[in-house]
mmCIF file of C-alpha atoms and ligand atoms in Angstrom:
data_model
loop_
_atom_site.group_PDB
_atom_site.id
_atom_site.type_symbol
_atom_site.label_atom_id
_atom_site.label_comp_id
_atom_site.label_asym_id
_atom_site.label_seq_id
_atom_site.Cartn_x
_atom_site.Cartn_y
_atom_site.Cartn_z
ATOM 1 C CA UNK A 1 -21.256 -219.434 3.094
ATOM 2 C CA UNK A 2 -23.642 -222.357 2.675
ATOM 3 C CA UNK A 3 -21.918 -225.724 2.541
ATOM 4 C CA UNK A 4 -23.109 -228.346 0.128
ATOM 5 C CA UNK A 5 -22.800 -232.110 -0.069
ATOM 6 C CA UNK A 6 -20.455 -233.284 -2.808
ATOM 7 C CA UNK A 7 -20.390 -236.914 -3.901
ATOM 8 C CA UNK A 8 -17.146 -238.515 -5.038
ATOM 9 C CA UNK A 9 -15.326 -241.762 -5.630
ATOM 10 C CA UNK A 10 -11.694 -241.719 -4.515
ATOM 11 C CA UNK A 11 -10.433 -245.075 -5.884
ATOM 12 C CA UNK A 12 -10.678 -245.724 -9.645
ATOM 13 C CA UNK A 13 -8.623 -247.468 -12.329
ATOM 14 C CA UNK A 14 -8.305 -246.809 -16.052
ATOM 15 C CA UNK A 15 -6.271 -248.196 -18.961
ATOM 16 C CA UNK A 16 -3.350 -246.216 -17.525
ATOM 17 C CA UNK A 17 -3.009 -249.253 -15.211
ATOM 18 C CA UNK A 18 -5.292 -252.333 -15.091
ATOM 19 C CA UNK A 19 -8.716 -250.786 -15.751
ATOM 20 C CA UNK A 20 -10.553 -251.660 -18.974
ATOM 21 C CA UNK A 21 -11.609 -248.153 -20.073
ATOM 22 C CA UNK A 22 -9.785 -244.949 -20.965
ATOM 23 C CA UNK A 23 -9.495 -242.131 -18.425
ATOM 24 C CA UNK A 24 -11.929 -240.056 -20.521
ATOM 25 C CA UNK A 25 -14.508 -242.876 -20.628
ATOM 26 C CA UNK A 26 -14.185 -243.413 -16.862
ATOM 27 C CA UNK A 27 -14.544 -239.702 -16.092
ATOM 28 C CA UNK A 28 -17.647 -239.535 -18.297
ATOM 29 C CA UNK A 29 -19.195 -242.542 -16.523
ATOM 30 C CA UNK A 30 -18.949 -240.767 -13.169
ATOM 31 C CA UNK A 31 -20.283 -237.497 -14.566
ATOM 32 C CA UNK A 32 -23.281 -239.290 -16.089
ATOM 33 C CA UNK A 33 -23.968 -240.908 -12.711
ATOM 34 C CA UNK A 34 -23.995 -237.540 -10.972
ATOM 35 C CA UNK A 35 -20.716 -237.662 -9.107
ATOM 36 C CA UNK A 36 -19.321 -234.220 -8.282
ATOM 37 C CA UNK A 37 -15.693 -235.282 -8.042
ATOM 38 C CA UNK A 38 -13.437 -238.213 -8.848
ATOM 39 C CA UNK A 39 -9.964 -239.427 -7.919
ATOM 40 C CA UNK A 40 -8.426 -241.559 -10.663
ATOM 41 C CA UNK A 41 -5.934 -243.733 -8.797
ATOM 42 C CA UNK A 42 -3.987 -245.902 -11.203
ATOM 43 C CA UNK A 43 -1.284 -248.202 -9.844
ATOM 44 C CA UNK A 44 1.985 -246.271 -9.453
ATOM 45 C CA UNK A 45 0.877 -243.791 -12.087
ATOM 46 C CA UNK A 46 -0.503 -240.273 -11.878
ATOM 47 C CA UNK A 47 -3.235 -240.079 -14.504
ATOM 48 C CA UNK A 48 -3.989 -236.477 -15.396
ATOM 49 C CA UNK A 49 -6.568 -235.447 -17.974
ATOM 50 C CA UNK A 50 -5.907 -232.286 -19.877
ATOM 51 C CA UNK A 51 -9.076 -230.466 -18.948
ATOM 52 C CA UNK A 52 -8.101 -227.296 -20.805
ATOM 53 C CA UNK A 53 -7.977 -229.136 -24.113
ATOM 54 C CA UNK A 54 -10.900 -231.427 -23.468
ATOM 55 C CA UNK A 55 -14.375 -231.208 -22.019
ATOM 56 C CA UNK A 56 -14.392 -230.397 -18.327
ATOM 57 C CA UNK A 57 -18.194 -230.135 -18.372
ATOM 58 C CA UNK A 58 -18.335 -233.809 -19.304
ATOM 59 C CA UNK A 59 -16.277 -234.859 -16.284
ATOM 60 C CA UNK A 60 -16.599 -234.574 -12.530
ATOM 61 C CA UNK A 61 -14.072 -232.358 -10.781
ATOM 62 C CA UNK A 62 -10.823 -234.348 -10.945
ATOM 63 C CA UNK A 63 -8.627 -234.500 -7.874
ATOM 64 C CA UNK A 64 -5.247 -236.037 -8.766
ATOM 65 C CA UNK A 65 -4.337 -239.374 -7.194
ATOM 66 C CA UNK A 66 -2.404 -242.627 -7.361
ATOM 67 C CA UNK A 67 -2.675 -246.076 -5.823
ATOM 68 C CA UNK A 68 0.822 -246.485 -4.391
ATOM 69 C CA UNK A 69 1.256 -250.208 -4.968
ATOM 70 C CA UNK A 70 3.927 -252.370 -3.344
ATOM 71 C CA UNK A 71 3.969 -255.946 -4.618
ATOM 72 C CA UNK A 72 5.869 -257.761 -1.884
ATOM 73 C CA UNK A 73 7.263 -261.286 -1.918
ATOM 74 C CA UNK A 74 6.470 -262.032 -5.561
ATOM 75 C CA UNK A 75 3.190 -260.092 -5.283
ATOM 76 C CA UNK A 76 1.774 -262.520 -2.716
ATOM 77 C CA UNK A 77 1.476 -259.625 -0.251
ATOM 78 C CA UNK A 78 -0.094 -256.540 -1.854
ATOM 79 C CA UNK A 79 0.300 -253.326 0.151
ATOM 80 C CA UNK A 80 -1.782 -250.615 -1.514
ATOM 81 C CA UNK A 81 -2.230 -247.064 -0.250
ATOM 82 C CA UNK A 82 -4.144 -244.355 -2.088
ATOM 83 C CA UNK A 83 -2.499 -240.958 -2.386
ATOM 84 C CA UNK A 84 -5.123 -238.249 -2.799
ATOM 85 C CA UNK A 85 -4.231 -234.732 -3.915
ATOM 86 C CA UNK A 86 -0.617 -235.189 -5.069
ATOM 87 C CA UNK A 87 1.253 -233.417 -7.865
ATOM 88 C CA UNK A 88 3.823 -236.020 -8.828
ATOM 89 C CA UNK A 89 4.148 -239.787 -8.622
ATOM 90 C CA UNK A 90 4.954 -241.297 -5.233
ATOM 91 C CA UNK A 91 7.267 -244.301 -5.666
ATOM 92 C CA UNK A 92 6.202 -247.429 -3.754
ATOM 93 C CA UNK A 93 8.636 -248.764 -1.168
ATOM 94 C CA UNK A 94 9.634 -252.362 -0.691
ATOM 95 C CA UNK A 95 10.701 -253.043 2.876
ATOM 96 C CA UNK A 96 11.252 -256.233 4.874
ATOM 97 C CA UNK A 97 7.603 -256.619 5.897
ATOM 98 C CA UNK A 98 4.117 -255.518 4.937
ATOM 99 C CA UNK A 99 3.916 -253.373 8.067
ATOM 100 C CA UNK A 100 7.137 -251.419 7.495
ATOM 101 C CA UNK A 101 6.256 -250.998 3.807
ATOM 102 C CA UNK A 102 2.811 -249.680 4.718
ATOM 103 C CA UNK A 103 4.182 -247.123 7.178
ATOM 104 C CA UNK A 104 6.846 -245.996 4.680
ATOM 105 C CA UNK A 105 4.302 -245.561 1.857
ATOM 106 C CA UNK A 106 2.014 -243.545 4.133
ATOM 107 C CA UNK A 107 4.917 -241.274 5.108
ATOM 108 C CA UNK A 108 5.938 -240.792 1.462
ATOM 109 C CA UNK A 109 2.369 -239.764 0.588
ATOM 110 C CA UNK A 110 2.229 -237.281 3.487
ATOM 111 C CA UNK A 111 5.565 -235.804 2.366
ATOM 112 C CA UNK A 112 4.112 -235.336 -1.118
ATOM 113 C CA UNK A 113 1.186 -233.382 0.378
ATOM 114 C CA UNK A 114 -1.363 -236.171 -0.167
ATOM 115 C CA UNK A 115 -3.945 -237.809 2.054
ATOM 116 C CA UNK A 116 -2.948 -241.481 2.557
ATOM 117 C CA UNK A 117 -5.808 -243.971 2.607
ATOM 118 C CA UNK A 118 -5.051 -247.630 3.415
ATOM 119 C CA UNK A 119 -6.731 -249.703 0.724
ATOM 120 C CA UNK A 120 -8.530 -253.046 1.175
ATOM 121 C CA UNK A 121 -6.495 -254.452 4.119
ATOM 122 C CA UNK A 122 -8.129 -257.877 3.635
ATOM 123 C CA UNK A 123 -7.300 -258.217 -0.082
ATOM 124 C CA UNK A 124 -5.274 -261.445 -0.169
ATOM 125 C CA UNK A 125 -5.305 -261.049 3.634
ATOM 126 C CA UNK A 126 -2.212 -258.869 3.314
ATOM 127 C CA UNK A 127 -2.711 -256.680 6.407
ATOM 128 C CA UNK A 128 -4.032 -257.259 9.908
ATOM 129 C CA UNK A 129 -5.496 -255.163 12.710
ATOM 130 C CA UNK A 130 -2.109 -254.306 14.226
ATOM 131 C CA UNK A 131 -0.881 -253.001 10.850
ATOM 132 C CA UNK A 132 -3.703 -250.459 10.869
ATOM 133 C CA UNK A 133 -3.171 -249.581 14.543
ATOM 134 C CA UNK A 134 0.530 -248.748 14.043
ATOM 135 C CA UNK A 135 -0.200 -246.632 10.932
ATOM 136 C CA UNK A 136 -0.478 -243.425 12.939
ATOM 137 C CA UNK A 137 -0.048 -241.158 9.892
ATOM 138 C CA UNK A 138 -2.825 -242.702 7.815
ATOM 139 C CA UNK A 139 -5.686 -240.372 6.937
ATOM 140 C CA UNK A 140 -8.221 -243.162 6.307
ATOM 141 C CA UNK A 141 -8.825 -246.866 5.833
ATOM 142 C CA UNK A 142 -11.274 -248.398 3.360
ATOM 143 C CA UNK A 143 -14.153 -249.502 5.561
ATOM 144 C CA UNK A 144 -15.810 -250.550 2.295
ATOM 145 C CA UNK A 145 -14.236 -251.430 -1.064
ATOM 146 C CA UNK A 146 -16.424 -252.532 -3.992
ATOM 147 C CA UNK A 147 -13.861 -254.918 -5.525
ATOM 148 C CA UNK A 148 -15.095 -258.527 -5.157
ATOM 149 C CA UNK A 149 -11.703 -259.630 -3.787
ATOM 150 C CA UNK A 150 -11.562 -257.067 -0.994
ATOM 151 C CA UNK A 151 -13.027 -259.266 1.806
ATOM 152 C CA UNK A 152 -14.329 -256.096 3.454
ATOM 153 C CA UNK A 153 -16.339 -257.926 6.104
ATOM 154 C CA UNK A 154 -13.658 -260.421 7.165
ATOM 155 C CA UNK A 155 -14.871 -263.907 8.312
ATOM 156 C CA UNK A 156 -13.087 -267.172 9.040
ATOM 157 C CA UNK A 157 -11.449 -265.659 12.088
ATOM 158 C CA UNK A 158 -10.264 -262.558 10.195
ATOM 159 C CA UNK A 159 -11.378 -259.135 11.408
ATOM 160 C CA UNK A 160 -13.624 -256.975 9.252
ATOM 161 C CA UNK A 161 -12.150 -253.642 8.222
ATOM 162 C CA UNK A 162 -14.717 -251.980 10.487
ATOM 163 C CA UNK A 163 -13.249 -253.900 13.448
ATOM 164 C CA UNK A 164 -9.732 -252.846 12.408
ATOM 165 C CA UNK A 165 -10.908 -249.238 12.216
ATOM 166 C CA UNK A 166 -12.382 -249.395 15.739
ATOM 167 C CA UNK A 167 -9.125 -250.887 17.040
ATOM 168 C CA UNK A 168 -7.143 -247.996 15.522
ATOM 169 C CA UNK A 169 -9.598 -245.417 16.894
ATOM 170 C CA UNK A 170 -9.481 -247.044 20.336
ATOM 171 C CA UNK A 171 -5.675 -246.767 20.213
ATOM 172 C CA UNK A 172 -6.106 -243.004 19.769
ATOM 173 C CA UNK A 173 -5.497 -242.742 16.020
ATOM 174 C CA UNK A 174 -7.295 -239.975 14.189
ATOM 175 C CA UNK A 175 -8.312 -242.100 11.227
ATOM 176 C CA UNK A 176 -11.395 -241.963 9.024
ATOM 177 C CA UNK A 177 -13.353 -244.672 7.214
ATOM 178 C CA UNK A 178 -13.900 -244.347 3.458
ATOM 179 C CA UNK A 179 -16.068 -246.286 1.014
ATOM 180 C CA UNK A 180 -14.754 -246.663 -2.542
ATOM 181 C CA UNK A 181 -15.393 -248.446 -5.833
ATOM 182 C CA UNK A 182 -11.884 -249.652 -6.709
ATOM 183 C CA UNK A 183 -13.498 -249.865 -10.150
ATOM 184 C CA UNK A 184 -11.712 -251.665 -12.991
ATOM 185 C CA UNK A 185 -14.518 -252.901 -15.290
ATOM 186 C CA UNK A 186 -16.754 -250.540 -17.259
ATOM 187 C CA UNK A 187 -18.076 -252.699 -20.108
ATOM 188 C CA UNK A 188 -19.723 -255.666 -18.399
ATOM 189 C CA UNK A 189 -21.651 -255.822 -15.090
ATOM 190 C CA UNK A 190 -21.272 -258.699 -12.662
ATOM 191 C CA UNK A 191 -20.848 -259.250 -8.917
ATOM 192 C CA UNK A 192 -17.594 -260.995 -9.893
ATOM 193 C CA UNK A 193 -16.238 -257.846 -11.542
ATOM 194 C CA UNK A 194 -15.069 -254.534 -10.050
ATOM 195 C CA UNK A 195 -17.814 -252.269 -11.423
ATOM 196 C CA UNK A 196 -18.245 -248.568 -10.675
ATOM 197 C CA UNK A 197 -20.994 -247.143 -8.432
ATOM 198 C CA UNK A 198 -20.659 -249.318 -5.330
ATOM 199 C CA UNK A 199 -18.893 -247.167 -2.739
ATOM 200 C CA UNK A 200 -18.464 -243.416 -2.385
ATOM 201 C CA UNK A 201 -17.986 -240.552 0.028
ATOM 202 C CA UNK A 202 -20.123 -237.434 0.430
ATOM 203 C CA UNK A 203 -18.103 -234.402 1.507
ATOM 204 C CA UNK A 204 -19.479 -231.215 3.034
ATOM 205 C CA UNK A 205 -17.579 -228.306 1.481
ATOM 206 C CA UNK A 206 -18.134 -224.699 0.502
ATOM 207 C CA UNK A 207 -17.210 -225.255 -3.091
ATOM 208 C CA UNK A 208 -15.958 -227.793 -5.547
ATOM 209 C CA UNK A 209 -12.256 -227.083 -5.690
ATOM 210 C CA UNK A 210 -9.099 -228.734 -4.537
ATOM 211 C CA UNK A 211 -8.352 -226.702 -1.375
ATOM 212 C CA UNK A 212 -11.947 -226.981 -0.115
ATOM 213 C CA UNK A 213 -12.223 -230.703 -0.827
ATOM 214 C CA UNK A 214 -8.815 -231.477 0.671
ATOM 215 C CA UNK A 215 -9.596 -229.449 3.815
ATOM 216 C CA UNK A 216 -13.014 -231.046 4.361
ATOM 217 C CA UNK A 217 -11.679 -234.541 3.752
ATOM 218 C CA UNK A 218 -8.680 -233.919 5.973
ATOM 219 C CA UNK A 219 -10.986 -232.798 8.797
ATOM 220 C CA UNK A 220 -13.371 -235.736 8.386
ATOM 221 C CA UNK A 221 -16.286 -233.613 7.243
ATOM 222 C CA UNK A 222 -17.883 -236.367 5.158
ATOM 223 C CA UNK A 223 -19.694 -239.673 5.360
ATOM 224 C CA UNK A 224 -19.126 -242.892 3.472
ATOM 225 C CA UNK A 225 -21.729 -245.060 1.778
ATOM 226 C CA UNK A 226 -22.300 -248.302 -0.075
ATOM 227 C CA UNK A 227 -25.889 -247.312 -0.912
ATOM 228 C CA UNK A 228 -27.497 -245.445 2.011
ATOM 229 C CA UNK A 229 -28.268 -241.766 1.397
ATOM 230 C CA UNK A 230 -28.056 -239.388 4.371
ATOM 231 C CA UNK A 231 -29.836 -236.106 3.619
ATOM 232 C CA UNK A 232 -29.045 -234.142 6.762
ATOM 233 C CA UNK A 233 -26.413 -234.797 9.366
ATOM 234 C CA UNK A 234 -25.230 -233.276 12.620
ATOM 235 C CA UNK A 235 -22.064 -234.925 13.831
ATOM 236 C CA UNK A 236 -20.539 -233.280 16.886
ATOM 237 C CA UNK A 237 -19.750 -233.924 20.549
ATOM 238 C CA UNK A 238 -23.169 -232.651 21.699
ATOM 239 C CA UNK A 239 -25.284 -234.766 19.396
ATOM 240 C CA UNK A 240 -25.302 -236.966 16.352
ATOM 241 C CA UNK A 241 -28.447 -236.643 14.228
ATOM 242 C CA UNK A 242 -28.816 -238.494 10.953
ATOM 243 C CA UNK A 243 -31.714 -238.147 8.558
ATOM 244 C CA UNK A 244 -31.729 -240.831 5.923
ATOM 245 C CA UNK A 245 -33.527 -240.627 2.586
ATOM 246 C CA UNK A 246 -35.405 -243.922 2.161
ATOM 247 C CA UNK A 247 -35.804 -245.407 -1.293
ATOM 248 C CA UNK A 248 -38.963 -247.399 -2.045
ATOM 249 C CA UNK A 249 -39.863 -248.759 1.403
ATOM 250 C CA UNK A 250 -36.259 -248.918 2.598
ATOM 251 C CA UNK A 251 -35.852 -249.304 6.390
ATOM 252 C CA UNK A 252 -32.819 -248.474 8.525
ATOM 253 C CA UNK A 253 -31.110 -249.554 11.722
ATOM 254 C CA UNK A 254 -28.392 -247.233 12.999
ATOM 255 C CA UNK A 255 -25.739 -248.588 15.349
ATOM 256 C CA UNK A 256 -23.701 -246.157 17.453
ATOM 257 C CA UNK A 257 -20.325 -247.541 18.492
ATOM 258 C CA UNK A 258 -17.590 -246.408 20.843
ATOM 259 C CA UNK A 259 -14.248 -247.717 22.067
ATOM 260 C CA UNK A 260 -13.391 -251.281 21.078
ATOM 261 C CA UNK A 261 -16.367 -251.272 18.731
ATOM 262 C CA UNK A 262 -18.753 -251.515 21.661
ATOM 263 C CA UNK A 263 -22.385 -250.952 20.690
ATOM 264 C CA UNK A 264 -23.655 -247.968 22.708
ATOM 265 C CA UNK A 265 -27.108 -247.680 21.150
ATOM 266 C CA UNK A 266 -29.213 -248.926 18.283
ATOM 267 C CA UNK A 267 -32.082 -247.032 16.646
ATOM 268 C CA UNK A 268 -34.633 -247.934 14.024
ATOM 269 C CA UNK A 269 -36.072 -245.430 11.580
ATOM 270 C CA UNK A 270 -35.175 -242.818 8.997
ATOM 271 C CA UNK A 271 -34.012 -240.445 11.744
ATOM 272 C CA UNK A 272 -31.394 -241.520 14.264
ATOM 273 C CA UNK A 273 -30.329 -239.413 17.204
ATOM 274 C CA UNK A 274 -27.679 -239.964 19.876
ATOM 275 C CA UNK A 275 -25.875 -237.945 22.528
ATOM 276 C CA UNK A 276 -22.265 -239.098 22.887
ATOM 277 C CA UNK A 277 -21.787 -240.165 26.515
ATOM 278 C CA UNK A 278 -18.930 -239.169 28.821
ATOM 279 C CA UNK A 279 -16.089 -241.639 29.126
ATOM 280 C CA UNK A 280 -15.750 -242.516 25.434
ATOM 281 C CA UNK A 281 -12.862 -241.163 23.398
ATOM 282 C CA UNK A 282 -14.916 -241.392 20.202
ATOM 283 C CA UNK A 283 -18.381 -242.272 18.933
ATOM 284 C CA UNK A 284 -19.395 -243.114 15.370
ATOM 285 C CA UNK A 285 -22.470 -244.462 13.582
ATOM 286 C CA UNK A 286 -23.087 -247.213 11.042
ATOM 287 C CA UNK A 287 -26.421 -247.195 9.206
ATOM 288 C CA UNK A 288 -27.662 -250.579 7.976
ATOM 289 C CA UNK A 289 -30.287 -250.653 5.207
ATOM 290 C CA UNK A 290 -32.940 -253.258 4.442
ATOM 291 C CA UNK A 291 -31.843 -253.009 0.790
ATOM 292 C CA UNK A 292 -29.099 -255.393 -0.238
ATOM 293 C CA UNK A 293 -26.340 -254.971 2.343
ATOM 294 C CA UNK A 294 -26.181 -251.216 1.855
ATOM 295 C CA UNK A 295 -24.590 -249.222 4.659
ATOM 296 C CA UNK A 296 -23.384 -245.754 5.535
ATOM 297 C CA UNK A 297 -20.624 -244.844 7.963
ATOM 298 C CA UNK A 298 -20.290 -241.460 9.655
ATOM 299 C CA UNK A 299 -16.868 -240.243 10.712
ATOM 300 C CA UNK A 300 -15.979 -240.539 14.391
ATOM 301 C CA UNK A 301 -16.693 -237.657 16.731
ATOM 302 C CA UNK A 302 -13.576 -237.299 18.895
ATOM 303 C CA UNK A 303 -14.474 -236.537 22.486
ATOM 304 C CA UNK A 304 -11.240 -235.579 24.184
HETATM 305 ZN ZN1 ZN B 401 -5.462 -252.098 -4.612
HETATM 306 ZN ZN1 ZN B 402 -7.285 -250.261 -6.746
#
């Protein structure tokens, strides 16, 4: 069967926690902006819309989720992990450190049948590279988060999330990189607010249902984006071929990285091609756009 690309946001808030719009309003926003699926992930709350009684055609496909939220040490250390594809609330843990809490929350999400995604490690600088490296059961880490407080790119001596991701991959973790909105604000637009539409994933699946989406996401059959559109993609151990869809004169530079985040090759143009070399345990690509600071991230190809 032909597989299709399905666009979704997997980190969203509503009035069921600290978002400023109802779940119905939020779901409609994503449908109107041509998202195929959506994970509503309120803090410590499983928000479920009654799609039998309402208007499923007005919403994207809804995959149930929760942002498992531990507020440690008087909420000075936020440890947030998204639980994707769960059927009941996962209670947040509160352990003696951020690291132990993180590992415990990830394990609780796995036990509940969900995919655990480590959210915004640099929000309030709560987590560091080693925290991600020791989180062996994590499914993903947010390589991009659209919330203005997420400090996605590090600085001031702090690692970017992309550097943390490469450290975890180099340590042998099978962990993916996701881009998300972490949207809270639907009524007013500003770079200082957490607006929708900034980060998403595009999953390659046979159809739009829960088992197919969960399987494709679990296997890393998707790419992540903060604005770059990839039309065609081959992503295997023999070759990586990316064909971007430029918008209005947009130009691209694609960087292929391996162990320790080492740059293996760099290519300019709307098509980027690379043969993963021997001796690397993984290779992945980051596409940089001339528009804004838009990027796309492919999932790592594991080579041994
Ligand atoms: Zn959060
Ligand atoms: Zn959030």
